Amino acid sequence: MWDFSLMMPCVLMLFTILGFYFSEPRLPIRANRTFMILLALELFVMASDIVSSLADQNYQSLSSVSLYVANTIYFMLFFARSYWFYRFGLGVIHIASEAQRCIEILLSMPFWLGEALCVSSAFTGAVFYIDSTGYHSGPLYGILYLCSFLYIGLSLLLLFRRGQGLRRHERNGLIAYNAILLAGNVLRMLLPRVLVMDTFCTMAITTIFFAFMNPHLYIDQSRIAFNKRGLRILLSEAHENDGLHVLGMVVKNYQQDRVVLGSKRIDGAIESICIWLMQSFPQNVLFYLGSGRLAMTGENDANWEDVYQRIRTRFFEPWETDGNALDLDVRFVNIDETTDLNTPDVIIGTLLFALESAARDSGTAPDSDKDILSIEDIHEEIKTIRALERVLEHNEVEVFLQPIVLSGTHRLVGAEALARIRDEHGDIVPPSLFIPIAEHEGLIDKLGIQVLNKVCVFITSHDLRQLGLQWININLSPLQCVQRDIVERFTQILEQHDISPDLIHLEITEQSLIDYSLVEKQVLQLHDMGFRFSLDDYGTGYSNLVRLSDYPFANIKLDMSLVHGYSNDKNYLLPVMVSALKDVGYTITAEGIETEEMALCISDIGADYLQGYLFSKPLPIDEFVRTYG
Ligand code: C2E
Ligand code: MG
Ligand code: MG
């Protein structure tokens, strides 16, 4: 008599896994296909196990043909199951090169041999035979176990030889499910009457599910898109074939919006974006990489320009979130099939790097219409980082000086020091490119110190009075301001060069006042040491006049956008603003003066100082000295 008592819980367990597995989205990866085959095989094995066992039990009332058919199907499925458990391991270890494919074919031979023996058993009686007393094991019955042991052994061998890339829980999972299969086979040998093998196979499938196939391993917390881990797997498989096209997207100002609008609203908007993307491009796979970053993958030959344009256009409309509508700005990164990035890790690393860069808008500047970064842009940015590192290492940051003149007489009174670096061909890299990168890469501090040192050398080696200079302006990044030792370092440098701090005017941007509270403290300390302060790019941020009074500014620099705007359209706002600022006691510098007309109209509304191409572009120090000496 056969004992079916262990069958029912196994069937229930398998259906539980099936239900859970199919209720979540699945990545189009090999492991998923293999797992589905395994699930189906196990269900068929169980069914055929029951059918063939019942048939063998009632052999007297059945024809020998039906007995042969039932048993042949069962044994064929048994061999197939052992083989597909091994194929699953092969898939997750990522063995796919040409040579390995040949070995793969070779190693599938025992499976095919087993299948052939099963089919031929009806004539040879090799695996089993039926006679007047019913079903009997044949002389080659043991090949069933041999084949299982061979594939278990092969899986473990592959794991130890090639499984270095697996995570710990994946290695453990692979060892565990093979050990379970081994135990199942041994028990089956010892207790042939109890249908124990299916229990062990169900346990092995459950282990695989938890170690590899649980959809939550690859789905983002939002449970809408896949996660970075899913992207890595998909890319590694695609890499072995034709590759995939990756379109990255990043919501600009995500971090600020999270603080200002609250995480609930911004998360809701991201969810709306994901849903829209998945509905609009069902043929592609969507990933959420955290911090407002998304990636979509798909076939290389799809019309990606169209995809990009459609998403871009959709972002002109607000996104629904928490009962509100939210306008969001997006930037793109395009990684196409022509890219020679060789491993998935490099592709993901480059993508994340590019998304960060896109979020900062560096790399694409000064072309502000361009909201998509290509891999060439990224290479360009990486080149800039290299140039920056090289220049800083060899103390080769150059300082250019741009004159600042009195508004009435256009007489030189000061100069702004502007940093320049050169690429490997000796060409100047614009600060709009390298300053954000220096800030992001933690190099701005070193750069600022080199600029200050070089300005100090300039001051000590020239007669400022003879040049007409009363002070030099130096730009201070907000990230420099939050360095705790900035005050000591700056005073130390000035002491080294024996320079009075009031010769240096430090420019900080309006934006930095919003971001950091530490800035205020440090600025006040530097001011106490004798440094003077200018507010740079006034009119580009949102700071209010009340907040300005917390800072010891002596001078306000009107951003060139205000200046150009006013010269095109003489509205009443700028004169009122300038007069209010002057009433409070600030002096006013107007930046970006390019024409006589601009100089005149800005002087008329009360600007004290002017700076711009009309007087001079920023010049290398020796050229500046030659021109004004
Ligand atoms: P900024 O401090 O507002 O400097 C003025 C920028 O306007 C300079 O650009 C200058 O060349 C440009 N400019 C001056 N006159 C005119 C004009 O008439 N027309 C036009 N279209 N542009 C004019 P630059 O040198 O490219 O520097 C860009 C920004 O990079 C600077 O803006 C500053 O924020 C930053 N930067 C430059 N050097 C340093 C530095 O040593 N440290 C830090 N932290 N930032 C720096
Ligand atoms: Mg400046
Ligand atoms: Mg400025």
XYZ file of N, CA and C in Angstrom, residues 53 94 149 197 218 234 252 255 267 334 348 357 368 400 411 413 450 465 494 566 589:
63
model
N 0.677 5.632 -8.767
C 0.611 4.784 -7.574
C -0.752 4.096 -7.482
N 24.730 32.354 -13.014
C 25.047 33.103 -14.239
C 26.171 32.482 -15.031
N 21.559 12.440 -7.788
C 22.798 12.723 -7.047
C 23.804 13.457 -7.927
N 9.229 11.924 -1.380
C 10.056 12.785 -2.234
C 9.393 14.132 -2.528
N 12.909 41.971 -5.155
C 13.205 42.795 -6.333
C 12.238 43.969 -6.501
N 18.578 42.077 -14.072
C 18.092 42.174 -15.446
C 19.229 42.577 -16.386
N 13.910 66.519 -10.044
C 14.803 67.560 -9.520
C 14.305 68.062 -8.172
N 15.059 66.088 -2.720
C 15.357 66.179 -1.273
C 14.712 67.420 -0.667
N 6.164 61.301 -1.920
C 6.066 59.857 -2.202
C 4.824 59.561 -3.036
N 20.395 58.983 -20.669
C 20.161 57.975 -21.697
C 21.380 57.073 -21.846
N 25.209 50.491 -13.803
C 24.409 51.058 -12.706
C 25.175 52.199 -12.036
N 24.233 63.828 -11.313
C 24.711 64.961 -12.084
C 23.541 65.673 -12.756
N 20.772 75.240 -21.109
C 19.741 74.991 -20.109
C 18.512 74.278 -20.683
N 41.707 84.113 -12.319
C 41.496 85.210 -13.260
C 40.866 86.354 -12.466
N 36.051 104.084 -12.897
C 37.422 103.892 -12.415
C 37.510 102.574 -11.669
N 38.112 99.920 -8.990
C 38.211 99.960 -7.525
C 38.458 98.579 -6.913
N 43.190 77.121 -2.419
C 44.187 77.477 -3.440
C 43.922 78.863 -4.002
N 47.499 99.605 -4.669
C 47.122 101.008 -4.775
C 47.438 101.552 -6.168
N 45.998 84.299 5.901
C 46.249 85.737 5.810
C 47.444 86.141 6.657
N 16.214 94.344 -16.454
C 15.861 95.767 -16.286
C 16.229 96.566 -17.525
N 26.468 96.485 -6.191
C 27.271 96.207 -7.388
C 26.346 95.559 -8.409
